[in-house]
Amino acid sequence: MAAFFQCLKEKGLPMKDTPSGIPVVDDSTADPAAVKEAERACESLVPVTPVTAEQHAEARDFTACMRANGIAEFPDPDPQTARHDMERLDLKGSPEGVAALTACGRGKR
């Protein structure tokens, strides 16, 4: 997974580490179109190995946090990758989205 996240970083996406050490795209500053383009360019680097139970739990906790902070339509994490399909959401473009990302530890501090 490290190669995938390094690729995203090399494509210019802002990255940060979660408390469990999982790098994620900083959604509070990343352009959604750039994220989509970078993910497509780097998808061949996503390993086939499944993510850990801890990573799945963290993704589920993030989903619960986002929903508790006003983003009712926030998607469940993918059961294979623990990633969220946020393509249809414009979290960075709305005050509610930015507030929820910040409250859940993925926004600007």
mmCIF file of N, CA, C and O in Angstrom:
data_model
loop_
_atom_site.group_PDB
_atom_site.id
_atom_site.type_symbol
_atom_site.label_atom_id
_atom_site.label_comp_id
_atom_site.label_asym_id
_atom_site.label_seq_id
_atom_site.Cartn_x
_atom_site.Cartn_y
_atom_site.Cartn_z
ATOM 1 N N MET A 1 0.824 -1.181 0.000
ATOM 2 C CA MET A 1 0.000 0.000 0.000
ATOM 3 C C MET A 1 0.871 1.248 0.000
ATOM 4 O O MET A 1 0.446 2.286 -0.482
ATOM 5 N N ALA A 2 2.069 1.140 0.539
ATOM 6 C CA ALA A 2 2.963 2.296 0.609
ATOM 7 C C ALA A 2 3.254 2.864 -0.777
ATOM 8 O O ALA A 2 3.303 4.084 -0.953
ATOM 9 N N ALA A 3 3.428 1.995 -1.770
ATOM 10 C CA ALA A 3 3.720 2.466 -3.128
ATOM 11 C C ALA A 3 2.541 3.255 -3.692
ATOM 12 O O ALA A 3 2.729 4.271 -4.365
ATOM 13 N N PHE A 4 1.327 2.809 -3.401
ATOM 14 C CA PHE A 4 0.132 3.512 -3.868
ATOM 15 C C PHE A 4 0.071 4.914 -3.271
ATOM 16 O O PHE A 4 -0.122 5.903 -3.983
ATOM 17 N N PHE A 5 0.269 5.011 -1.954
ATOM 18 C CA PHE A 5 0.205 6.314 -1.303
ATOM 19 C C PHE A 5 1.362 7.215 -1.728
ATOM 20 O O PHE A 5 1.190 8.423 -1.865
ATOM 21 N N GLN A 6 2.520 6.630 -1.965
ATOM 22 C CA GLN A 6 3.651 7.414 -2.470
ATOM 23 C C GLN A 6 3.323 7.953 -3.861
ATOM 24 O O GLN A 6 3.637 9.099 -4.182
ATOM 25 N N CYS A 7 2.696 7.142 -4.674
ATOM 26 C CA CYS A 7 2.291 7.568 -6.012
ATOM 27 C C CYS A 7 1.311 8.738 -5.926
ATOM 28 O O CYS A 7 1.449 9.727 -6.655
ATOM 29 N N LEU A 8 0.326 8.631 -5.038
ATOM 30 C CA LEU A 8 -0.625 9.727 -4.864
ATOM 31 C C LEU A 8 0.091 11.011 -4.467
ATOM 32 O O LEU A 8 -0.206 12.094 -4.981
ATOM 33 N N LYS A 9 1.052 10.868 -3.568
ATOM 34 C CA LYS A 9 1.822 12.034 -3.124
ATOM 35 C C LYS A 9 2.624 12.617 -4.287
ATOM 36 O O LYS A 9 2.676 13.838 -4.470
ATOM 37 N N GLU A 10 3.235 11.749 -5.079
ATOM 38 C CA GLU A 10 4.006 12.206 -6.237
ATOM 39 C C GLU A 10 3.137 12.877 -7.285
ATOM 40 O O GLU A 10 3.615 13.718 -8.047
ATOM 41 N N LYS A 11 1.857 12.524 -7.303
ATOM 42 C CA LYS A 11 0.904 13.154 -8.228
ATOM 43 C C LYS A 11 0.420 14.501 -7.691
ATOM 44 O O LYS A 11 -0.419 15.150 -8.296
ATOM 45 N N GLY A 12 0.938 14.885 -6.525
ATOM 46 C CA GLY A 12 0.636 16.204 -5.980
ATOM 47 C C GLY A 12 -0.483 16.257 -4.956
ATOM 48 O O GLY A 12 -0.883 17.347 -4.542
ATOM 49 N N LEU A 13 -0.983 15.096 -4.525
ATOM 50 C CA LEU A 13 -2.059 15.122 -3.540
ATOM 51 C C LEU A 13 -1.501 15.373 -2.142
ATOM 52 O O LEU A 13 -0.466 14.816 -1.773
ATOM 53 N N PRO A 14 -2.203 16.191 -1.355
ATOM 54 C CA PRO A 14 -1.769 16.395 0.027
ATOM 55 C C PRO A 14 -2.126 15.156 0.853
ATOM 56 O O PRO A 14 -3.248 14.673 0.800
ATOM 57 N N MET A 15 -1.158 14.638 1.581
ATOM 58 C CA MET A 15 -1.363 13.421 2.360
ATOM 59 C C MET A 15 -1.125 13.713 3.835
ATOM 60 O O MET A 15 -0.404 14.638 4.193
ATOM 61 N N LYS A 16 -1.753 12.889 4.686
ATOM 62 C CA LYS A 16 -1.472 12.934 6.117
ATOM 63 C C LYS A 16 -1.700 11.548 6.693
ATOM 64 O O LYS A 16 -2.372 10.720 6.079
ATOM 65 N N ASP A 17 -1.121 11.287 7.855
ATOM 66 C CA ASP A 17 -1.257 9.984 8.503
ATOM 67 C C ASP A 17 -2.403 10.007 9.507
ATOM 68 O O ASP A 17 -2.599 10.990 10.221
ATOM 69 N N THR A 18 -3.137 8.906 9.569
ATOM 70 C CA THR A 18 -4.178 8.729 10.578
ATOM 71 C C THR A 18 -3.495 8.278 11.870
ATOM 72 O O THR A 18 -2.311 7.922 11.857
ATOM 73 N N PRO A 19 -4.215 8.262 12.992
ATOM 74 C CA PRO A 19 -3.599 7.820 14.251
ATOM 75 C C PRO A 19 -2.986 6.418 14.186
ATOM 76 O O PRO A 19 -2.017 6.132 14.879
ATOM 77 N N SER A 20 -3.534 5.536 13.348
ATOM 78 C CA SER A 20 -2.975 4.187 13.257
ATOM 79 C C SER A 20 -1.868 4.092 12.208
ATOM 80 O O SER A 20 -1.393 3.013 11.901
ATOM 81 N N GLY A 21 -1.455 5.240 11.660
ATOM 82 C CA GLY A 21 -0.342 5.257 10.718
ATOM 83 C C GLY A 21 -0.714 5.044 9.266
ATOM 84 O O GLY A 21 0.152 4.909 8.409
ATOM 85 N N ILE A 22 -2.001 5.008 8.954
ATOM 86 C CA ILE A 22 -2.451 4.820 7.576
ATOM 87 C C ILE A 22 -2.437 6.174 6.881
ATOM 88 O O ILE A 22 -3.090 7.106 7.343
ATOM 89 N N PRO A 23 -1.696 6.311 5.800
ATOM 90 C CA PRO A 23 -1.737 7.592 5.094
ATOM 91 C C PRO A 23 -3.062 7.740 4.351
ATOM 92 O O PRO A 23 -3.615 6.763 3.846
ATOM 93 N N VAL A 24 -3.575 8.951 4.342
ATOM 94 C CA VAL A 24 -4.808 9.252 3.625
ATOM 95 C C VAL A 24 -4.643 10.580 2.907
ATOM 96 O O VAL A 24 -3.804 11.398 3.277
ATOM 97 N N VAL A 25 -5.449 10.785 1.899
ATOM 98 C CA VAL A 25 -5.475 12.076 1.219
ATOM 99 C C VAL A 25 -6.136 13.074 2.166
ATOM 100 O O VAL A 25 -7.154 12.787 2.781
ATOM 101 N N ASP A 26 -5.540 14.243 2.306
ATOM 102 C CA ASP A 26 -6.113 15.299 3.129
ATOM 103 C C ASP A 26 -7.264 15.925 2.347
ATOM 104 O O ASP A 26 -7.065 16.802 1.514
ATOM 105 N N ASP A 27 -8.476 15.446 2.608
ATOM 106 C CA ASP A 27 -9.655 15.876 1.863
ATOM 107 C C ASP A 27 -9.982 17.349 2.033
ATOM 108 O O ASP A 27 -10.714 17.914 1.240
ATOM 109 N N SER A 28 -9.452 17.959 3.084
ATOM 110 C CA SER A 28 -9.773 19.364 3.313
ATOM 111 C C SER A 28 -9.056 20.283 2.329
ATOM 112 O O SER A 28 -9.472 21.422 2.133
ATOM 113 N N THR A 29 -7.992 19.792 1.701
ATOM 114 C CA THR A 29 -7.239 20.640 0.770
ATOM 115 C C THR A 29 -7.115 20.041 -0.628
ATOM 116 O O THR A 29 -6.680 20.727 -1.542
ATOM 117 N N ALA A 30 -7.477 18.787 -0.787
ATOM 118 C CA ALA A 30 -7.316 18.115 -2.085
ATOM 119 C C ALA A 30 -8.450 18.469 -3.038
ATOM 120 O O ALA A 30 -9.617 18.491 -2.644
ATOM 121 N N ASP A 31 -8.107 18.715 -4.269
ATOM 122 C CA ASP A 31 -9.097 18.959 -5.311
ATOM 123 C C ASP A 31 -9.701 17.620 -5.721
ATOM 124 O O ASP A 31 -8.966 16.691 -6.086
ATOM 125 N N PRO A 32 -11.035 17.458 -5.658
ATOM 126 C CA PRO A 32 -11.665 16.169 -5.986
ATOM 127 C C PRO A 32 -11.298 15.640 -7.374
ATOM 128 O O PRO A 32 -11.093 14.439 -7.544
ATOM 129 N N ALA A 33 -11.186 16.513 -8.350
ATOM 130 C CA ALA A 33 -10.815 16.069 -9.701
ATOM 131 C C ALA A 33 -9.384 15.540 -9.716
ATOM 132 O O ALA A 33 -9.088 14.540 -10.373
ATOM 133 N N ALA A 34 -8.493 16.193 -8.977
ATOM 134 C CA ALA A 34 -7.099 15.744 -8.905
ATOM 135 C C ALA A 34 -6.998 14.403 -8.191
ATOM 136 O O ALA A 34 -6.190 13.550 -8.564
ATOM 137 N N VAL A 35 -7.824 14.206 -7.160
ATOM 138 C CA VAL A 35 -7.841 12.931 -6.429
ATOM 139 C C VAL A 35 -8.254 11.808 -7.377
ATOM 140 O O VAL A 35 -7.605 10.758 -7.442
ATOM 141 N N LYS A 36 -9.318 12.037 -8.101
ATOM 142 C CA LYS A 36 -9.820 11.024 -9.033
ATOM 143 C C LYS A 36 -8.757 10.676 -10.083
ATOM 144 O O LYS A 36 -8.503 9.502 -10.367
ATOM 145 N N GLU A 37 -8.130 11.698 -10.643
ATOM 146 C CA GLU A 37 -7.094 11.475 -11.661
ATOM 147 C C GLU A 37 -5.894 10.720 -11.083
ATOM 148 O O GLU A 37 -5.385 9.778 -11.686
ATOM 149 N N ALA A 38 -5.450 11.108 -9.895
ATOM 150 C CA ALA A 38 -4.303 10.450 -9.266
ATOM 151 C C ALA A 38 -4.625 8.999 -8.908
ATOM 152 O O ALA A 38 -3.797 8.106 -9.097
ATOM 153 N N GLU A 39 -5.823 8.764 -8.397
ATOM 154 C CA GLU A 39 -6.202 7.389 -8.046
ATOM 155 C C GLU A 39 -6.227 6.493 -9.274
ATOM 156 O O GLU A 39 -5.813 5.342 -9.208
ATOM 157 N N ARG A 40 -6.717 7.020 -10.377
ATOM 158 C CA ARG A 40 -6.705 6.227 -11.616
ATOM 159 C C ARG A 40 -5.281 5.929 -12.059
ATOM 160 O O ARG A 40 -4.969 4.817 -12.470
ATOM 161 N N ALA A 41 -4.406 6.934 -11.971
ATOM 162 C CA ALA A 41 -3.024 6.768 -12.403
ATOM 163 C C ALA A 41 -2.263 5.787 -11.510
ATOM 164 O O ALA A 41 -1.344 5.112 -11.975
ATOM 165 N N CYS A 42 -2.645 5.705 -10.248
ATOM 166 C CA CYS A 42 -1.899 4.890 -9.285
ATOM 167 C C CYS A 42 -2.573 3.567 -8.930
ATOM 168 O O CYS A 42 -2.018 2.779 -8.157
ATOM 169 N N GLU A 43 -3.752 3.287 -9.479
ATOM 170 C CA GLU A 43 -4.519 2.118 -9.040
ATOM 171 C C GLU A 43 -3.795 0.790 -9.237
ATOM 172 O O GLU A 43 -4.036 -0.157 -8.490
ATOM 173 N N SER A 44 -2.883 0.716 -10.189
ATOM 174 C CA SER A 44 -2.161 -0.548 -10.392
ATOM 175 C C SER A 44 -1.225 -0.863 -9.228
ATOM 176 O O SER A 44 -0.752 -1.990 -9.094
ATOM 177 N N LEU A 45 -0.979 0.118 -8.365
ATOM 178 C CA LEU A 45 -0.082 -0.072 -7.224
ATOM 179 C C LEU A 45 -0.806 -0.515 -5.953
ATOM 180 O O LEU A 45 -0.169 -0.773 -4.946
ATOM 181 N N VAL A 46 -2.129 -0.592 -6.029
ATOM 182 C CA VAL A 46 -2.879 -1.050 -4.859
ATOM 183 C C VAL A 46 -2.631 -2.552 -4.706
ATOM 184 O O VAL A 46 -2.898 -3.325 -5.615
ATOM 185 N N PRO A 47 -2.099 -2.962 -3.552
ATOM 186 C CA PRO A 47 -1.816 -4.390 -3.371
ATOM 187 C C PRO A 47 -3.084 -5.209 -3.262
ATOM 188 O O PRO A 47 -4.138 -4.705 -2.882
ATOM 189 N N VAL A 48 -2.970 -6.464 -3.570
ATOM 190 C CA VAL A 48 -4.103 -7.382 -3.518
ATOM 191 C C VAL A 48 -4.386 -7.822 -2.087
ATOM 192 O O VAL A 48 -5.486 -8.232 -1.772
ATOM 193 N N THR A 49 -3.432 -7.686 -1.209
ATOM 194 C CA THR A 49 -3.610 -8.139 0.170
ATOM 195 C C THR A 49 -4.703 -7.328 0.863
ATOM 196 O O THR A 49 -4.819 -6.123 0.654
ATOM 197 N N PRO A 50 -5.513 -7.980 1.665
ATOM 198 C CA PRO A 50 -6.597 -7.273 2.348
ATOM 199 C C PRO A 50 -6.058 -6.368 3.464
ATOM 200 O O PRO A 50 -4.961 -6.577 3.972
ATOM 201 N N VAL A 51 -6.851 -5.391 3.811
ATOM 202 C CA VAL A 51 -6.475 -4.520 4.907
ATOM 203 C C VAL A 51 -6.775 -5.209 6.228
ATOM 204 O O VAL A 51 -7.517 -6.188 6.283
ATOM 205 N N THR A 52 -6.219 -4.685 7.297
ATOM 206 C CA THR A 52 -6.373 -5.314 8.610
ATOM 207 C C THR A 52 -7.728 -5.001 9.223
ATOM 208 O O THR A 52 -8.419 -4.065 8.818
ATOM 209 N N ALA A 53 -8.072 -5.756 10.234
ATOM 210 C CA ALA A 53 -9.313 -5.512 10.969
ATOM 211 C C ALA A 53 -9.273 -4.127 11.606
ATOM 212 O O ALA A 53 -10.287 -3.424 11.668
ATOM 213 N N GLU A 54 -8.107 -3.715 12.069
ATOM 214 C CA GLU A 54 -7.954 -2.386 12.665
ATOM 215 C C GLU A 54 -8.241 -1.285 11.634
ATOM 216 O O GLU A 54 -8.906 -0.294 11.938
ATOM 217 N N GLN A 55 -7.756 -1.481 10.415
ATOM 218 C CA GLN A 55 -7.998 -0.499 9.362
ATOM 219 C C GLN A 55 -9.486 -0.431 9.010
ATOM 220 O O GLN A 55 -10.028 0.651 8.795
ATOM 221 N N HIS A 56 -10.136 -1.595 8.966
ATOM 222 C CA HIS A 56 -11.579 -1.613 8.711
ATOM 223 C C HIS A 56 -12.331 -0.909 9.840
ATOM 224 O O HIS A 56 -13.264 -0.134 9.599
ATOM 225 N N ALA A 57 -11.925 -1.168 11.071
ATOM 226 C CA ALA A 57 -12.575 -0.530 12.218
ATOM 227 C C ALA A 57 -12.388 0.977 12.165
ATOM 228 O O ALA A 57 -13.325 1.746 12.424
ATOM 229 N N GLU A 58 -11.197 1.421 11.821
ATOM 230 C CA GLU A 58 -10.940 2.860 11.713
ATOM 231 C C GLU A 58 -11.803 3.483 10.617
ATOM 232 O O GLU A 58 -12.362 4.570 10.797
ATOM 233 N N ALA A 59 -11.943 2.791 9.504
ATOM 234 C CA ALA A 59 -12.770 3.310 8.406
ATOM 235 C C ALA A 59 -14.239 3.384 8.831
ATOM 236 O O ALA A 59 -14.940 4.348 8.517
ATOM 237 N N ARG A 60 -14.708 2.370 9.553
ATOM 238 C CA ARG A 60 -16.094 2.393 10.038
ATOM 239 C C ARG A 60 -16.290 3.512 11.062
ATOM 240 O O ARG A 60 -17.322 4.201 11.065
ATOM 241 N N ASP A 61 -15.297 3.713 11.931
ATOM 242 C CA ASP A 61 -15.373 4.803 12.912
ATOM 243 C C ASP A 61 -15.417 6.156 12.215
ATOM 244 O O ASP A 61 -16.146 7.058 12.632
ATOM 245 N N PHE A 62 -14.623 6.306 11.143
ATOM 246 C CA PHE A 62 -14.626 7.552 10.389
ATOM 247 C C PHE A 62 -16.003 7.790 9.763
ATOM 248 O O PHE A 62 -16.540 8.899 9.798
ATOM 249 N N THR A 63 -16.598 6.739 9.213
ATOM 250 C CA THR A 63 -17.940 6.849 8.641
ATOM 251 C C THR A 63 -18.928 7.307 9.706
ATOM 252 O O THR A 63 -19.716 8.237 9.483
ATOM 253 N N ALA A 64 -18.888 6.677 10.863
ATOM 254 C CA ALA A 64 -19.803 7.038 11.955
ATOM 255 C C ALA A 64 -19.590 8.483 12.381
ATOM 256 O O ALA A 64 -20.559 9.223 12.620
ATOM 257 N N CYS A 65 -18.357 8.913 12.464
ATOM 258 C CA CYS A 65 -18.042 10.287 12.846
ATOM 259 C C CYS A 65 -18.592 11.276 11.825
ATOM 260 O O CYS A 65 -19.211 12.280 12.190
ATOM 261 N N MET A 66 -18.370 11.002 10.543
ATOM 262 C CA MET A 66 -18.856 11.907 9.504
ATOM 263 C C MET A 66 -20.379 12.015 9.553
ATOM 264 O O MET A 66 -20.944 13.106 9.450
ATOM 265 N N ARG A 67 -21.042 10.896 9.744
ATOM 266 C CA ARG A 67 -22.509 10.911 9.819
ATOM 267 C C ARG A 67 -22.982 11.648 11.064
ATOM 268 O O ARG A 67 -23.957 12.401 11.024
ATOM 269 N N ALA A 68 -22.291 11.439 12.188
ATOM 270 C CA ALA A 68 -22.648 12.117 13.435
ATOM 271 C C ALA A 68 -22.410 13.623 13.339
ATOM 272 O O ALA A 68 -23.020 14.399 14.082
ATOM 273 N N ASN A 69 -21.546 14.023 12.420
ATOM 274 C CA ASN A 69 -21.233 15.437 12.249
ATOM 275 C C ASN A 69 -21.934 16.050 11.041
ATOM 276 O O ASN A 69 -21.457 17.017 10.448
ATOM 277 N N GLY A 70 -23.076 15.483 10.673
ATOM 278 C CA GLY A 70 -23.942 16.115 9.699
ATOM 279 C C GLY A 70 -23.865 15.643 8.267
ATOM 280 O O GLY A 70 -24.578 16.154 7.408
ATOM 281 N N ILE A 71 -23.011 14.663 7.952
ATOM 282 C CA ILE A 71 -22.912 14.172 6.578
ATOM 283 C C ILE A 71 -23.627 12.812 6.520
ATOM 284 O O ILE A 71 -23.004 11.756 6.486
ATOM 285 N N ALA A 72 -24.960 12.874 6.545
ATOM 286 C CA ALA A 72 -25.778 11.658 6.619
ATOM 287 C C ALA A 72 -25.544 10.711 5.453
ATOM 288 O O ALA A 72 -25.640 9.494 5.604
ATOM 289 N N GLU A 73 -25.218 11.251 4.280
ATOM 290 C CA GLU A 73 -25.034 10.422 3.087
ATOM 291 C C GLU A 73 -23.603 9.895 2.937
ATOM 292 O O GLU A 73 -23.256 9.312 1.913
ATOM 293 N N PHE A 74 -22.762 10.069 3.988
ATOM 294 C CA PHE A 74 -21.386 9.593 3.893
ATOM 295 C C PHE A 74 -21.385 8.080 3.679
ATOM 296 O O PHE A 74 -22.060 7.344 4.388
ATOM 297 N N PRO A 75 -20.628 7.597 2.671
ATOM 298 C CA PRO A 75 -20.696 6.175 2.309
ATOM 299 C C PRO A 75 -19.984 5.251 3.300
ATOM 300 O O PRO A 75 -19.056 5.658 3.992
ATOM 301 N N ASP A 76 -20.442 4.013 3.332
ATOM 302 C CA ASP A 76 -19.746 2.977 4.083
ATOM 303 C C ASP A 76 -18.405 2.703 3.414
ATOM 304 O O ASP A 76 -18.268 2.869 2.198
ATOM 305 N N PRO A 77 -17.419 2.238 4.179
ATOM 306 C CA PRO A 77 -16.142 1.891 3.552
ATOM 307 C C PRO A 77 -16.262 0.628 2.696
ATOM 308 O O PRO A 77 -17.090 -0.239 2.983
ATOM 309 N N ASP A 78 -15.433 0.544 1.686
ATOM 310 C CA ASP A 78 -15.400 -0.638 0.829
ATOM 311 C C ASP A 78 -14.955 -1.834 1.671
ATOM 312 O O ASP A 78 -13.969 -1.748 2.412
ATOM 313 N N PRO A 79 -15.653 -2.970 1.589
ATOM 314 C CA PRO A 79 -15.295 -4.126 2.408
ATOM 315 C C PRO A 79 -13.925 -4.727 2.084
ATOM 316 O O PRO A 79 -13.327 -5.384 2.924
ATOM 317 N N GLN A 80 -13.412 -4.494 0.894
ATOM 318 C CA GLN A 80 -12.104 -5.041 0.517
ATOM 319 C C GLN A 80 -10.951 -4.086 0.834
ATOM 320 O O GLN A 80 -9.879 -4.516 1.234
ATOM 321 N N THR A 81 -11.180 -2.807 0.623
ATOM 322 C CA THR A 81 -10.086 -1.834 0.737
ATOM 323 C C THR A 81 -10.199 -0.913 1.942
ATOM 324 O O THR A 81 -9.227 -0.229 2.279
ATOM 325 N N ALA A 82 -11.355 -0.859 2.566
ATOM 326 C CA ALA A 82 -11.655 0.050 3.677
ATOM 327 C C ALA A 82 -11.630 1.515 3.244
ATOM 328 O O ALA A 82 -11.628 2.409 4.063
ATOM 329 N N ARG A 83 -11.634 1.756 1.947
ATOM 330 C CA ARG A 83 -11.637 3.125 1.443
ATOM 331 C C ARG A 83 -13.077 3.582 1.225
ATOM 332 O O ARG A 83 -13.964 2.772 1.027
ATOM 333 N N HIS A 84 -13.266 4.881 1.244
ATOM 334 C CA HIS A 84 -14.582 5.472 1.037
ATOM 335 C C HIS A 84 -14.675 6.049 -0.373
ATOM 336 O O HIS A 84 -13.766 6.731 -0.820
ATOM 337 N N ASP A 85 -15.789 5.783 -1.036
ATOM 338 C CA ASP A 85 -16.034 6.370 -2.353
ATOM 339 C C ASP A 85 -16.706 7.718 -2.136
ATOM 340 O O ASP A 85 -17.914 7.807 -1.973
ATOM 341 N N MET A 86 -15.899 8.761 -2.112
ATOM 342 C CA MET A 86 -16.421 10.095 -1.824
ATOM 343 C C MET A 86 -16.524 10.945 -3.083
ATOM 344 O O MET A 86 -16.693 12.153 -3.006
ATOM 345 N N GLU A 87 -16.464 10.315 -4.231
ATOM 346 C CA GLU A 87 -16.482 11.045 -5.497
ATOM 347 C C GLU A 87 -17.729 11.912 -5.639
ATOM 348 O O GLU A 87 -17.661 13.027 -6.136
ATOM 349 N N ARG A 88 -18.849 11.430 -5.178
ATOM 350 C CA ARG A 88 -20.092 12.177 -5.355
ATOM 351 C C ARG A 88 -20.293 13.274 -4.313
ATOM 352 O O ARG A 88 -21.188 14.088 -4.425
ATOM 353 N N LEU A 89 -19.451 13.288 -3.293
ATOM 354 C CA LEU A 89 -19.572 14.292 -2.236
ATOM 355 C C LEU A 89 -18.599 15.438 -2.470
ATOM 356 O O LEU A 89 -17.453 15.226 -2.825
ATOM 357 N N ASP A 90 -19.049 16.651 -2.229
ATOM 358 C CA ASP A 90 -18.170 17.815 -2.312
ATOM 359 C C ASP A 90 -17.935 18.317 -0.896
ATOM 360 O O ASP A 90 -18.439 19.364 -0.496
ATOM 361 N N LEU A 91 -17.188 17.548 -0.130
ATOM 362 C CA LEU A 91 -16.981 17.886 1.274
ATOM 363 C C LEU A 91 -16.165 19.160 1.437
ATOM 364 O O LEU A 91 -16.446 19.969 2.307
ATOM 365 N N LYS A 92 -15.170 19.313 0.612
ATOM 366 C CA LYS A 92 -14.287 20.478 0.713
ATOM 367 C C LYS A 92 -15.013 21.754 0.297
ATOM 368 O O LYS A 92 -14.669 22.847 0.738
ATOM 369 N N GLY A 93 -16.043 21.622 -0.521
ATOM 370 C CA GLY A 93 -16.746 22.779 -1.044
ATOM 371 C C GLY A 93 -17.899 23.262 -0.188
ATOM 372 O O GLY A 93 -18.580 24.218 -0.556
ATOM 373 N N SER A 94 -18.136 22.626 0.938
ATOM 374 C CA SER A 94 -19.234 23.066 1.792
ATOM 375 C C SER A 94 -18.733 23.275 3.219
ATOM 376 O O SER A 94 -17.881 22.525 3.696
ATOM 377 N N PRO A 95 -19.266 24.278 3.905
ATOM 378 C CA PRO A 95 -18.866 24.495 5.303
ATOM 379 C C PRO A 95 -19.149 23.272 6.177
ATOM 380 O O PRO A 95 -18.360 22.945 7.061
ATOM 381 N N GLU A 96 -20.265 22.584 5.901
ATOM 382 C CA GLU A 96 -20.616 21.397 6.682
ATOM 383 C C GLU A 96 -19.597 20.277 6.464
ATOM 384 O O GLU A 96 -19.210 19.585 7.395
ATOM 385 N N GLY A 97 -19.175 20.106 5.211
ATOM 386 C CA GLY A 97 -18.187 19.082 4.894
ATOM 387 C C GLY A 97 -16.852 19.357 5.542
ATOM 388 O O GLY A 97 -16.229 18.464 6.130
ATOM 389 N N VAL A 98 -16.409 20.592 5.462
ATOM 390 C CA VAL A 98 -15.130 20.980 6.073
ATOM 391 C C VAL A 98 -15.195 20.797 7.588
ATOM 392 O O VAL A 98 -14.265 20.269 8.204
ATOM 393 N N ALA A 99 -16.313 21.204 8.187
ATOM 394 C CA ALA A 99 -16.470 21.056 9.635
ATOM 395 C C ALA A 99 -16.445 19.587 10.044
ATOM 396 O O ALA A 99 -15.804 19.217 11.034
ATOM 397 N N ALA A 100 -17.134 18.734 9.284
ATOM 398 C CA ALA A 100 -17.160 17.305 9.612
ATOM 399 C C ALA A 100 -15.775 16.680 9.445
ATOM 400 O O ALA A 100 -15.333 15.907 10.291
ATOM 401 N N LEU A 101 -15.080 17.007 8.347
ATOM 402 C CA LEU A 101 -13.729 16.484 8.145
ATOM 403 C C LEU A 101 -12.804 16.904 9.290
ATOM 404 O O LEU A 101 -12.009 16.105 9.784
ATOM 405 N N THR A 102 -12.928 18.147 9.710
ATOM 406 C CA THR A 102 -12.087 18.644 10.793
ATOM 407 C C THR A 102 -12.430 17.925 12.107
ATOM 408 O O THR A 102 -11.537 17.478 12.822
ATOM 409 N N ALA A 103 -13.719 17.792 12.392
ATOM 410 C CA ALA A 103 -14.144 17.118 13.622
ATOM 411 C C ALA A 103 -13.689 15.655 13.657
ATOM 412 O O ALA A 103 -13.418 15.112 14.713
ATOM 413 N N CYS A 104 -13.596 15.045 12.466
ATOM 414 C CA CYS A 104 -13.236 13.631 12.389
ATOM 415 C C CYS A 104 -11.739 13.423 12.152
ATOM 416 O O CYS A 104 -11.302 12.302 11.866
ATOM 417 N N GLY A 105 -10.958 14.478 12.220
ATOM 418 C CA GLY A 105 -9.514 14.354 12.162
ATOM 419 C C GLY A 105 -8.901 14.348 10.788
ATOM 420 O O GLY A 105 -7.743 13.992 10.630
ATOM 421 N N ARG A 106 -9.637 14.756 9.770
ATOM 422 C CA ARG A 106 -9.079 14.750 8.414
ATOM 423 C C ARG A 106 -9.079 16.128 7.772
ATOM 424 O O ARG A 106 -8.832 16.262 6.587
ATOM 425 N N GLY A 107 -9.387 17.131 8.528
ATOM 426 C CA GLY A 107 -9.402 18.485 7.990
ATOM 427 C C GLY A 107 -8.236 19.288 8.512
ATOM 428 O O GLY A 107 -7.378 18.789 9.230
ATOM 429 N N LYS A 108 -8.214 20.547 8.137
ATOM 430 C CA LYS A 108 -7.167 21.454 8.630
ATOM 431 C C LYS A 108 -7.366 21.649 10.116
ATOM 432 O O LYS A 108 -8.469 21.717 10.623
ATOM 433 N N ARG A 109 -6.272 21.765 10.805
ATOM 434 C CA ARG A 109 -6.337 22.010 12.257
ATOM 435 C C ARG A 109 -5.806 23.392 12.552
ATOM 436 O O ARG A 109 -4.997 23.936 11.937
#
